[in-house]
Amino acid sequence: MAITERVILSVNGSVDEWKDALKFMIQIMSIQDGHLRARYGPHTEDKQKIELLIGWESIEAPKRFQSSPAFQEMLSHVTPVLAAPPNILVIEFKPYAPAEVVDAPFVQMITMQQGTSSEDDLRAQITKFKGFEGCTGVASGLSLDDVDGKGKAFVAAVGWDSLEASEKAKESMAGLLEGAESHLVDFKWDFE
């Protein structure tokens, strides 16, 4: 079962102060056994938050990496530029992070507590975004682990062809997003 590790890094300073550490992190991860792909970029609302979606062949692949010397070396480069500990969730996206979503100009990442809703019920609600002009696709899934003792988190990735399209949909879907964390990420961003 392919999984996605969603990592949100809070970084200190300008891009020039942390880009080499992030590049090193991406390069080290990309050569690990079981690594499928990685997308990364800043939150449009807060450029000091960098979000990564890291695809792995299985849950065992990142665990092997985390127990390796390469992981410790990566941490030695990344930790000095962090303003806070990373926020990490492991998710089984359905469908598995399709290109039409993660390759969209902007991706709205939505996180909410599962509560008493089933994964299918939450997915049905999130899928309504597909009906909005400018939506390129939707993927969603539950975290594999409980989050902060509150149960599993439901995470959705919604692709948008523009900021304007995402804002129109967000206004229309305000009831669904009540209590949810929602932010836009530019996964096409580059360091320069």
Backbone as a chain_set.jsonl record, in Angstrom:
{"seq": "MAITERVILSVNGSVDEWKDALKFMIQIMSIQDGHLRARYGPHTEDKQKIELLIGWESIEAPKRFQSSPAFQEMLSHVTPVLAAPPNILVIEFKPYAPAEVVDAPFVQMITMQQGTSSEDDLRAQITKFKGFEGCTGVASGLSLDDVDGKGKAFVAAVGWDSLEASEKAKESMAGLLEGAESHLVDFKWDFE", "coords": {"N": [[0.839, -1.172, 0.0], [0.755, 2.064, -1.036], [1.816, 5.034, 0.552], [1.5, 8.418, 1.797], [3.571, 10.808, 3.158], [2.898, 13.642, 4.856], [4.492, 16.548, 5.43], [4.956, 19.419, 7.295], [6.991, 22.109, 7.435], [8.17, 24.621, 9.537], [10.003, 27.344, 8.872], [12.938, 29.367, 9.514], [13.894, 32.679, 8.644], [14.962, 33.986, 5.394], [14.428, 32.66, 2.049], [16.979, 32.195, 0.995], [18.36, 31.56, 3.293], [17.497, 29.027, 4.082], [17.189, 27.364, 1.873], [19.242, 25.63, 0.902], [19.368, 23.628, 2.838], [16.827, 22.478, 2.572], [16.96, 21.596, -0.086], [18.968, 19.67, 0.212], [17.646, 17.879, 1.895], [15.549, 16.963, 0.186], [17.078, 15.763, -1.848], [18.416, 13.684, -0.44], [16.222, 12.135, 0.45], [15.159, 11.345, -2.014], [16.783, 9.326, -2.993], [16.339, 7.118, -1.491], [15.44, 3.718, -0.756], [12.277, 2.666, -1.769], [11.189, 5.194, -1.984], [8.911, 7.202, -3.733], [8.071, 9.715, -4.876], [8.336, 13.302, -4.483], [6.713, 16.277, -3.6], [6.872, 19.75, -3.071], [6.496, 22.932, -1.484], [5.779, 26.407, -0.67], [3.3, 27.587, 1.703], [0.706, 29.604, 0.501], [-0.36, 31.495, 2.134], [1.455, 31.842, 4.171], [4.654, 32.174, 3.864], [6.703, 31.148, 5.367], [6.149, 28.606, 5.983], [6.693, 25.464, 4.792], [5.482, 22.946, 2.793], [5.571, 19.472, 2.346], [4.829, 16.706, 0.314], [5.401, 13.472, 0.462], [5.864, 10.624, -1.261], [5.734, 7.153, -0.641], [6.494, 3.681, -1.186], [5.493, 1.923, 0.705], [4.494, 1.704, 4.189], [6.654, 0.788, 5.558], [8.915, 1.727, 4.207], [9.561, 4.589, 4.806], [10.109, 4.194, 7.49], [12.365, 2.556, 7.471], [14.157, 4.36, 6.321], [14.19, 6.348, 8.335], [15.602, 5.065, 10.305], [18.148, 5.044, 9.43], [21.627, 6.052, 8.818], [21.65, 8.077, 6.896], [19.304, 9.497, 7.333], [19.821, 10.707, 9.798], [21.921, 12.355, 9.025], [20.556, 14.014, 7.244], [18.798, 15.29, 9.051], [20.67, 16.763, 10.514], [21.279, 18.796, 8.77], [18.808, 20.046, 8.293], [17.493, 20.66, 10.747], [18.713, 23.021, 11.988], [17.506, 25.173, 10.589], [14.881, 25.23, 11.247], [11.955, 26.61, 12.753], [10.247, 25.442, 14.464], [9.252, 22.164, 15.654], [8.738, 19.68, 13.065], [5.522, 19.164, 11.547], [3.935, 16.233, 11.1], [2.099, 13.939, 9.197], [0.935, 10.737, 8.28], [-0.587, 9.442, 5.506], [-3.046, 7.588, 3.712], [-3.79, 8.211, 0.682], [-6.686, 8.316, -1.39], [-7.83, 8.615, -4.552], [-4.366, 7.546, -4.949], [-2.61, 10.303, -4.536], [-3.073, 11.79, -7.231], [-1.694, 13.0, -10.367], [-3.123, 15.139, -11.554], [-4.008, 16.506, -9.396], [-1.765, 17.034, -7.564], [-0.05, 18.274, -9.337], [-1.281, 20.59, -10.017], [-1.607, 24.199, -10.42], [-2.138, 25.371, -7.91], [-2.636, 23.883, -4.75], [-5.081, 23.045, -2.548], [-4.868, 22.228, 0.717], [-6.578, 20.417, 3.021], [-7.383, 19.78, 6.332], [-8.978, 17.918, 8.783], [-10.544, 16.769, 11.804], [-11.572, 13.379, 12.055], [-13.711, 12.62, 13.641], [-17.004, 11.478, 14.246], [-17.703, 10.794, 11.728], [-17.667, 8.733, 8.795], [-14.931, 7.645, 6.723], [-15.732, 7.463, 4.05], [-18.018, 9.13, 4.034], [-16.866, 11.639, 4.606], [-15.182, 11.837, 2.391], [-17.084, 11.955, 0.345], [-18.18, 14.479, 0.827], [-15.951, 16.178, 0.405], [-15.443, 15.615, -2.253], [-17.28, 17.138, -3.567], [-16.053, 19.485, -4.289], [-15.119, 19.04, -6.836], [-17.104, 19.852, -8.546], [-16.822, 22.544, -8.921], [-15.817, 25.282, -10.95], [-12.556, 25.328, -12.243], [-11.438, 23.449, -10.56], [-9.109, 20.879, -10.491], [-8.957, 18.299, -9.602], [-9.355, 15.835, -6.933], [-8.049, 14.323, -4.02], [-8.049, 12.202, -1.164], [-7.808, 11.103, 2.287], [-7.512, 9.142, 5.324], [-5.463, 9.763, 8.202], [-2.932, 7.48, 9.207], [-2.444, 7.149, 11.849], [-3.614, 8.127, 15.141], [-4.139, 11.572, 15.983], [-2.781, 13.779, 18.146], [-4.226, 12.642, 20.275], [-6.865, 12.858, 19.526], [-8.118, 11.206, 17.761], [-8.232, 10.0, 14.34], [-7.032, 11.991, 11.598], [-8.578, 13.553, 8.815], [-7.492, 14.108, 5.631], [-7.39, 16.153, 2.806], [-6.529, 16.808, -0.579], [-6.927, 19.265, -2.878], [-6.911, 20.177, -6.148], [-6.313, 23.225, -7.924], [-6.77, 25.521, -10.639], [-6.335, 28.194, -10.348], [-5.855, 30.88, -7.958], [-8.125, 32.429, -7.608], [-10.248, 30.723, -8.341], [-10.107, 28.83, -6.298], [-10.74, 30.415, -4.08], [-13.408, 31.212, -4.616], [-14.727, 28.739, -4.449], [-14.117, 28.055, -1.831], [-15.563, 29.95, -0.37], [-18.179, 29.141, -1.006], [-18.228, 26.623, 0.117], [-18.059, 26.957, 2.805], [-19.393, 25.946, 5.095], [-18.698, 23.214, 5.143], [-15.978, 23.438, 5.582], [-15.798, 24.462, 8.091], [-14.135, 24.591, 11.116], [-12.054, 23.174, 10.07], [-8.603, 22.946, 9.086], [-7.255, 24.823, 6.536], [-5.303, 25.488, 3.741], [-3.437, 26.924, 1.018], [-1.082, 25.553, -1.249], [1.773, 26.002, -3.228], [2.907, 23.771, -5.156], [4.46, 23.823, -7.381], [6.479, 25.486, -7.033], [9.808, 26.855, -7.02], [13.204, 27.041, -5.862], [14.483, 29.374, -6.596]], "CA": [[0.0, 0.0, 0.0], [1.512, 3.315, -1.102], [1.405, 6.031, 1.542], [2.053, 9.76, 1.64], [3.965, 11.501, 4.378], [2.73, 15.086, 4.712], [5.374, 17.208, 6.393], [4.927, 20.881, 7.252], [8.162, 22.676, 8.103], [8.186, 26.058, 9.838], [11.406, 27.704, 8.69], [13.406, 30.695, 9.918], [14.67, 33.459, 7.694], [14.611, 34.084, 3.98], [14.667, 31.463, 1.24], [18.427, 31.985, 0.903], [18.87, 31.013, 4.55], [17.119, 27.636, 4.319], [16.985, 26.575, 0.656], [20.225, 24.547, 0.765], [18.968, 22.54, 3.741], [15.673, 21.806, 1.978], [17.455, 20.867, -1.259], [19.674, 18.491, 0.719], [16.604, 16.968, 2.383], [14.882, 16.372, -0.98], [18.033, 14.876, -2.521], [18.636, 12.489, 0.389], [15.009, 11.304, 0.409], [14.895, 10.834, -3.36], [17.595, 8.143, -3.307], [16.043, 6.054, -0.532], [14.617, 2.603, -1.216], [10.859, 2.822, -1.487], [10.726, 6.561, -2.241], [8.234, 7.305, -5.023], [8.181, 11.089, -5.382], [8.11, 14.343, -3.475], [6.301, 17.606, -4.031], [7.099, 20.674, -1.961], [6.287, 24.333, -1.797], [5.328, 27.228, 0.459], [1.892, 27.955, 1.848], [0.541, 30.944, -0.065], [-0.727, 32.394, 3.229], [2.582, 31.997, 5.098], [5.833, 31.672, 3.136], [7.633, 30.505, 6.314], [5.724, 27.214, 6.117], [6.956, 24.676, 3.593], [4.773, 21.669, 2.873], [6.079, 18.397, 1.505], [4.075, 15.468, 0.166], [6.443, 12.503, 0.128], [5.268, 9.329, -1.556], [6.526, 5.961, -0.332], [5.872, 2.431, -1.637], [4.828, 1.269, 1.838], [4.771, 2.337, 5.483], [7.972, 0.34, 6.008], [9.983, 2.484, 3.535], [10.063, 5.724, 5.596], [10.649, 3.698, 8.766], [13.756, 2.136, 7.195], [14.927, 5.586, 6.13], [14.341, 7.022, 9.627], [16.568, 4.347, 11.145], [19.421, 5.013, 8.701], [22.549, 7.183, 9.0], [21.283, 9.147, 5.959], [18.265, 10.296, 7.983], [20.488, 11.535, 10.807], [22.66, 13.386, 8.29], [19.557, 14.959, 6.754], [18.361, 16.091, 10.202], [21.727, 17.702, 10.911], [21.203, 19.939, 7.862], [17.497, 20.694, 8.311], [17.102, 21.132, 12.079], [19.102, 24.408, 12.306], [16.695, 26.201, 9.928], [13.487, 25.089, 11.663], [11.454, 27.463, 13.831], [9.444, 24.57, 15.332], [9.31, 20.775, 15.189], [7.884, 19.422, 11.902], [4.186, 18.589, 11.708], [3.973, 15.088, 10.184], [0.978, 13.001, 9.138], [1.055, 9.699, 7.261], [-1.927, 9.331, 4.937], [-3.271, 6.729, 2.55], [-4.683, 8.948, -0.205], [-7.496, 7.575, -2.356], [-6.763, 7.829, -5.165], [-3.025, 7.913, -4.505], [-2.116, 11.615, -4.979], [-2.993, 11.84, -8.692], [-0.959, 14.126, -10.95], [-3.998, 16.298, -11.805], [-4.135, 17.237, -8.134], [-0.492, 17.543, -7.041], [0.621, 19.095, -10.341], [-2.085, 21.793, -10.269], [-0.907, 25.42, -10.017], [-2.301, 25.536, -6.462], [-3.291, 22.747, -4.112], [-5.686, 23.356, -1.252], [-4.723, 21.127, 1.664], [-7.617, 20.532, 4.046], [-7.208, 18.799, 7.406], [-10.027, 17.984, 9.808], [-10.671, 15.564, 12.627], [-12.571, 12.465, 11.52], [-14.896, 12.628, 14.497], [-17.863, 10.299, 14.112], [-17.976, 10.575, 10.306], [-16.876, 7.692, 8.136], [-14.037, 8.152, 5.677], [-16.526, 7.599, 2.829], [-18.862, 10.327, 4.158], [-15.994, 12.808, 4.466], [-14.726, 11.878, 0.993], [-18.223, 12.414, -0.464], [-18.283, 15.93, 1.01], [-14.795, 16.818, -0.245], [-15.559, 15.408, -3.696], [-18.132, 18.208, -4.103], [-15.192, 20.515, -4.879], [-14.947, 18.751, -8.267], [-18.142, 20.546, -9.294], [-16.499, 23.963, -9.066], [-14.946, 25.662, -12.057], [-11.154, 25.496, -11.87], [-10.932, 22.312, -9.771], [-8.442, 19.91, -11.363], [-9.095, 16.958, -9.043], [-9.393, 15.7, -5.48], [-7.602, 13.074, -3.389], [-8.223, 12.351, 0.279], [-7.624, 9.891, 3.067], [-7.324, 9.259, 6.77], [-4.125, 9.53, 8.745], [-2.815, 6.106, 9.686], [-2.371, 7.186, 13.308], [-4.357, 9.173, 15.84], [-3.44, 12.852, 16.036], [-2.936, 14.521, 19.408], [-5.231, 12.008, 21.123], [-8.208, 13.249, 19.077], [-8.549, 10.323, 16.685], [-7.558, 10.173, 13.054], [-7.303, 13.203, 10.827], [-8.949, 13.375, 7.419], [-6.713, 15.079, 4.858], [-7.756, 16.215, 1.395], [-5.756, 17.66, -1.476], [-7.821, 19.702, -3.945], [-6.147, 20.943, -7.127], [-6.97, 24.405, -8.49], [-5.995, 26.163, -11.701], [-6.041, 29.584, -9.974], [-6.225, 31.298, -6.602], [-9.494, 32.932, -7.64], [-11.162, 29.573, -8.346], [-10.117, 28.221, -4.959], [-11.438, 31.326, -3.166], [-14.849, 31.114, -4.875], [-15.195, 27.459, -3.906], [-13.971, 28.105, -0.37], [-16.712, 30.715, 0.136], [-19.379, 28.32, -1.171], [-18.125, 25.407, 0.933], [-17.666, 27.398, 4.152], [-19.947, 25.04, 6.103], [-17.877, 21.999, 5.18], [-14.635, 23.752, 6.069], [-15.859, 24.972, 9.459], [-13.329, 23.801, 12.039], [-10.956, 22.519, 9.356], [-7.44, 23.741, 8.697], [-7.209, 24.861, 5.079], [-4.319, 26.421, 3.197], [-3.023, 26.652, -0.354], [0.341, 25.295, -1.427], [2.271, 26.066, -4.598], [3.846, 22.662, -5.305], [5.295, 24.06, -8.566], [7.459, 26.471, -6.582], [11.223, 26.5, -7.099], [14.017, 27.752, -4.873], [15.058, 30.627, -7.114]], "C": [[0.89, 1.243, 0.0], [0.934, 4.299, -0.091], [2.057, 7.372, 1.219], [2.356, 10.321, 3.016], [3.775, 12.991, 4.105], [3.523, 15.737, 5.828], [5.237, 18.713, 6.202], [6.091, 21.379, 8.096], [7.94, 24.167, 8.331], [9.646, 26.474, 9.819], [11.68, 29.13, 9.15], [14.069, 31.381, 8.739], [14.143, 33.435, 6.275], [14.901, 32.761, 3.275], [16.159, 31.163, 1.17], [19.008, 31.349, 2.161], [18.531, 29.54, 4.754], [17.021, 26.766, 3.066], [17.987, 25.432, 0.507], [19.872, 23.354, 1.65], [17.791, 21.764, 3.153], [16.084, 21.016, 0.734], [18.149, 19.58, -0.831], [18.664, 17.435, 1.179], [15.936, 16.229, 1.22], [15.813, 15.38, -1.677], [18.254, 13.59, -1.742], [17.418, 11.569, 0.326], [14.836, 10.632, -0.94], [15.696, 9.585, -3.707], [17.337, 6.977, -2.35], [15.2, 4.964, -1.177], [13.171, 2.854, -0.824], [10.315, 4.22, -1.688], [10.097, 6.601, -3.632], [8.389, 8.685, -5.646], [7.974, 12.054, -4.231], [7.677, 15.618, -4.187], [6.493, 18.509, -2.822], [6.849, 22.096, -2.435], [5.777, 25.074, -0.583], [3.805, 27.339, 0.504], [1.753, 29.354, 1.263], [0.236, 31.961, 1.032], [0.434, 32.682, 4.182], [3.821, 31.36, 4.475], [6.871, 31.026, 4.051], [7.214, 29.065, 6.613], [5.908, 26.531, 4.769], [6.279, 23.325, 3.775], [5.383, 20.688, 1.887], [5.067, 17.261, 1.488], [5.076, 14.452, -0.364], [5.787, 11.145, -0.051], [6.239, 8.194, -1.286], [5.763, 4.721, -0.795], [5.062, 1.763, -0.534], [5.173, 2.025, 3.115], [6.149, 1.933, 5.999], [9.103, 1.185, 5.414], [10.446, 3.7, 4.344], [10.628, 5.284, 6.946], [12.088, 3.232, 8.593], [14.652, 3.364, 7.055], [15.2, 6.266, 7.469], [15.326, 6.324, 10.55], [17.954, 4.296, 10.504], [20.32, 6.197, 9.058], [22.205, 8.363, 8.079], [20.223, 10.066, 6.572], [18.887, 11.233, 9.014], [21.278, 12.665, 10.145], [21.695, 14.458, 7.77], [19.085, 15.876, 7.888], [19.402, 17.128, 10.6], [21.748, 18.939, 10.014], [19.91, 20.74, 8.037], [17.165, 21.329, 9.664], [17.514, 22.58, 12.369], [18.229, 25.495, 11.667], [15.226, 26.154, 10.349], [13.144, 26.016, 12.825], [10.668, 26.65, 14.855], [9.607, 23.135, 14.839], [8.377, 20.579, 13.986], [6.528, 18.853, 12.319], [4.09, 17.478, 10.663], [2.71, 14.249, 10.333], [1.277, 11.983, 8.048], [-0.364, 9.36, 6.82], [-1.932, 8.284, 3.832], [-4.291, 7.45, 1.672], [-5.425, 7.992, -1.129], [-8.132, 8.605, -3.271], [-5.4, 8.341, -4.701], [-2.575, 9.181, -5.218], [-1.955, 11.729, -6.493], [-2.336, 13.119, -9.199], [-1.853, 15.345, -11.158], [-4.255, 17.111, -10.541], [-2.794, 17.857, -7.751], [0.285, 18.384, -8.047], [-0.177, 20.35, -10.704], [-1.295, 23.035, -9.844], [-0.997, 25.704, -8.515], [-3.047, 24.328, -5.922], [-3.789, 23.194, -2.743], [-5.574, 22.106, -0.388], [-5.696, 21.374, 2.81], [-7.405, 19.423, 5.064], [-8.309, 19.007, 8.436], [-10.023, 16.693, 10.611], [-11.779, 14.696, 12.041], [-13.855, 12.511, 12.334], [-15.692, 11.344, 14.329], [-18.198, 9.987, 12.659], [-17.12, 9.442, 9.764], [-15.969, 8.347, 7.098], [-14.821, 8.38, 4.387], [-17.418, 8.84, 2.871], [-18.038, 11.601, 3.981], [-15.528, 12.955, 3.02], [-15.855, 12.388, 0.087], [-18.387, 13.929, -0.355], [-17.171, 16.661, 0.259], [-14.895, 16.717, -1.761], [-16.446, 16.468, -4.343], [-17.307, 19.338, -4.708], [-15.018, 20.297, -6.38], [-15.974, 19.48, -9.128], [-17.867, 22.022, -9.526], [-15.555, 24.194, -10.239], [-13.528, 25.877, -11.535], [-10.582, 24.375, -11.026], [-10.344, 21.28, -10.728], [-8.55, 18.477, -10.85], [-9.015, 16.979, -7.531], [-8.826, 14.344, -5.083], [-7.745, 13.279, -1.889], [-7.981, 11.025, 0.973], [-7.458, 10.199, 4.536], [-5.86, 9.101, 7.127], [-4.09, 8.095, 9.263], [-2.821, 6.045, 11.202], [-3.293, 8.265, 13.863], [-3.487, 10.424, 15.935], [-3.788, 13.555, 17.347], [-4.044, 13.959, 20.301], [-6.666, 12.307, 20.727], [-8.754, 12.333, 17.985], [-7.8, 10.634, 15.404], [-7.953, 11.495, 12.405], [-7.681, 12.796, 9.41], [-8.245, 14.482, 6.652], [-7.146, 15.001, 3.401], [-6.811, 17.154, 0.667], [-6.671, 17.975, -2.657], [-7.012, 20.586, -4.887], [-6.968, 22.076, -7.721], [-6.103, 25.009, -9.581], [-5.706, 27.632, -11.412], [-6.428, 29.833, -8.519], [-7.688, 31.746, -6.55], [-10.498, 31.788, -7.585], [-11.241, 28.943, -6.96], [-10.873, 29.098, -3.967], [-12.957, 31.265, -3.356], [-15.411, 29.839, -4.252], [-15.16, 27.472, -2.384], [-15.149, 28.851, 0.258], [-17.987, 29.874, 0.086], [-19.399, 27.113, -0.251], [-17.773, 25.735, 2.379], [-18.183, 26.466, 5.241], [-19.13, 23.776, 6.257], [-16.533, 22.269, 5.843], [-14.625, 24.289, 7.496], [-15.098, 24.035, 10.398], [-12.16, 23.086, 11.389], [-9.799, 23.493, 9.165], [-7.378, 23.683, 7.179], [-6.172, 25.886, 4.649], [-3.958, 25.991, 1.779], [-1.515, 26.496, -0.41], [0.664, 25.376, -2.913], [3.335, 24.98, -4.748], [4.688, 22.779, -6.574], [6.414, 25.062, -8.267], [8.881, 25.936, -6.767], [11.995, 27.425, -6.161], [14.48, 29.126, -5.335], [14.076, 31.759, -7.087]], "O": [[1.68, 1.449, 0.921], [-0.28, 4.381, 0.094], [3.032, 7.446, 0.47], [1.514, 10.311, 3.913], [4.423, 13.543, 3.216], [3.267, 15.511, 7.011], [5.381, 19.224, 5.092], [6.173, 21.114, 9.296], [7.563, 24.889, 7.408], [10.438, 26.02, 10.645], [10.79, 29.98, 9.175], [14.731, 30.733, 7.928], [13.051, 32.942, 5.993], [15.535, 31.866, 3.835], [16.564, 30.005, 1.274], [20.035, 30.673, 2.099], [19.21, 28.862, 5.524], [16.796, 25.56, 3.172], [17.617, 24.361, 0.028], [20.057, 22.204, 1.252], [17.758, 20.536, 3.225], [15.614, 19.898, 0.523], [17.946, 18.527, -1.435], [18.815, 16.249, 0.886], [15.777, 15.01, 1.267], [15.391, 14.286, -2.052], [18.277, 12.51, -2.333], [17.565, 10.358, 0.168], [14.414, 9.477, -1.01], [15.325, 8.855, -4.626], [18.038, 5.966, -2.396], [14.356, 5.238, -2.031], [12.88, 3.212, 0.317], [9.107, 4.431, -1.577], [10.675, 6.098, -4.595], [8.79, 8.811, -6.803], [7.505, 11.681, -3.157], [8.211, 15.981, -5.235], [6.3, 18.083, -1.683], [6.972, 22.414, -3.618], [5.389, 24.464, 0.414], [3.121, 27.205, -0.511], [2.605, 30.208, 1.508], [0.534, 33.146, 0.884], [0.396, 33.666, 4.921], [4.008, 30.146, 4.554], [7.824, 30.418, 3.564], [7.859, 28.384, 7.411], [5.359, 26.955, 3.752], [6.478, 22.647, 4.783], [5.672, 21.033, 0.741], [4.514, 16.897, 2.526], [5.541, 14.559, -1.499], [5.225, 10.585, 0.89], [7.413, 8.26, -1.651], [4.532, 4.71, -0.795], [4.056, 1.109, -0.809], [6.049, 2.889, 3.112], [6.749, 2.659, 6.792], [10.146, 1.344, 6.049], [11.651, 3.838, 4.556], [11.526, 5.932, 7.484], [12.934, 3.477, 9.453], [15.757, 3.407, 7.595], [16.32, 6.714, 7.716], [15.833, 6.94, 11.488], [18.835, 3.582, 10.985], [19.841, 7.221, 9.543], [22.44, 9.516, 8.439], [20.248, 11.277, 6.352], [18.525, 12.407, 9.095], [21.301, 13.79, 10.643], [21.98, 15.653, 7.845], [18.984, 17.09, 7.709], [19.055, 18.246, 10.982], [22.182, 20.009, 10.442], [19.918, 21.967, 7.941], [16.611, 22.427, 9.709], [16.72, 23.316, 12.954], [18.212, 26.626, 12.153], [14.416, 26.945, 9.865], [13.93, 26.187, 13.757], [10.445, 27.104, 15.977], [10.057, 22.919, 13.714], [7.341, 21.237, 13.895], [6.418, 18.149, 13.322], [4.157, 17.753, 9.465], [2.305, 13.896, 11.441], [1.816, 12.338, 7.0], [-1.225, 9.036, 7.637], [-0.948, 8.116, 3.111], [-5.498, 7.326, 1.879], [-4.871, 6.994, -1.59], [-8.924, 9.417, -2.793], [-5.293, 9.428, -4.134], [-2.198, 9.13, -6.389], [-0.831, 11.761, -6.993], [-2.406, 14.17, -8.563], [-1.402, 16.473, -10.962], [-4.67, 18.267, -10.611], [-2.693, 19.077, -7.627], [1.185, 19.13, -7.66], [0.216, 21.091, -11.605], [-0.406, 22.937, -8.999], [-0.05, 26.215, -7.919], [-3.97, 23.816, -6.554], [-3.02, 23.656, -1.901], [-6.122, 21.056, -0.724], [-5.642, 22.406, 3.48], [-7.262, 18.257, 4.696], [-8.542, 20.123, 8.901], [-9.552, 15.656, 10.144], [-12.801, 15.209, 11.584], [-14.953, 12.447, 11.782], [-15.124, 10.253, 14.275], [-18.903, 9.016, 12.384], [-15.996, 9.222, 10.215], [-16.221, 9.468, 6.655], [-14.604, 9.379, 3.701], [-17.563, 9.53, 1.862], [-18.46, 12.529, 3.291], [-15.483, 14.063, 2.486], [-15.606, 13.165, -0.835], [-18.702, 14.589, -1.345], [-17.424, 17.643, -0.439], [-14.48, 17.63, -2.475], [-16.368, 16.675, -5.554], [-17.808, 20.076, -5.556], [-14.794, 21.253, -7.122], [-15.738, 19.701, -10.316], [-18.607, 22.682, -10.255], [-14.631, 23.419, -10.485], [-13.327, 26.528, -10.51], [-9.375, 24.336, -10.79], [-11.012, 20.854, -11.671], [-8.262, 17.536, -11.59], [-8.661, 17.989, -6.922], [-9.095, 13.336, -5.736], [-7.584, 14.394, -1.393], [-7.951, 9.968, 0.342], [-7.286, 11.349, 4.94], [-5.11, 8.4, 6.448], [-5.109, 7.564, 9.705], [-3.162, 5.016, 11.784], [-3.696, 9.188, 13.155], [-2.259, 10.342, 15.964], [-4.947, 13.878, 17.609], [-4.721, 14.711, 21.002], [-7.59, 12.043, 21.497], [-9.756, 12.662, 17.349], [-6.858, 11.428, 15.389], [-9.038, 12.031, 12.628], [-7.165, 11.814, 8.876], [-8.385, 15.659, 6.984], [-7.255, 13.914, 2.832], [-6.354, 18.156, 1.216], [-7.135, 17.071, -3.352], [-6.487, 21.621, -4.477], [-8.159, 21.921, -7.991], [-4.876, 25.02, -9.485], [-4.93, 28.262, -12.13], [-7.22, 29.096, -7.933], [-8.396, 31.479, -5.58], [-11.492, 31.87, -6.863], [-12.321, 28.567, -6.505], [-11.576, 28.579, -3.1], [-13.707, 31.265, -2.38], [-16.456, 29.868, -3.602], [-16.068, 26.96, -1.73], [-15.672, 28.436, 1.292], [-18.783, 29.892, 1.025], [-20.469, 26.631, 0.121], [-17.247, 24.887, 3.099], [-17.478, 26.22, 6.22], [-18.894, 23.315, 7.374], [-16.015, 21.429, 6.578], [-13.557, 24.544, 8.052], [-15.383, 22.839, 10.464], [-11.357, 22.457, 12.078], [-9.995, 24.706, 9.094], [-7.442, 22.599, 6.599], [-6.166, 27.017, 5.135], [-4.154, 24.837, 1.397], [-0.77, 27.197, 0.275], [-0.087, 24.875, -3.749], [4.517, 25.223, -4.504], [5.542, 21.929, -6.823], [7.19, 25.43, -9.15], [9.125, 24.733, -6.682], [11.488, 28.46, -5.73], [14.837, 29.961, -4.504], [14.408, 32.874, -7.49]]}, "num_chains": 1, "name": "protein.A"}
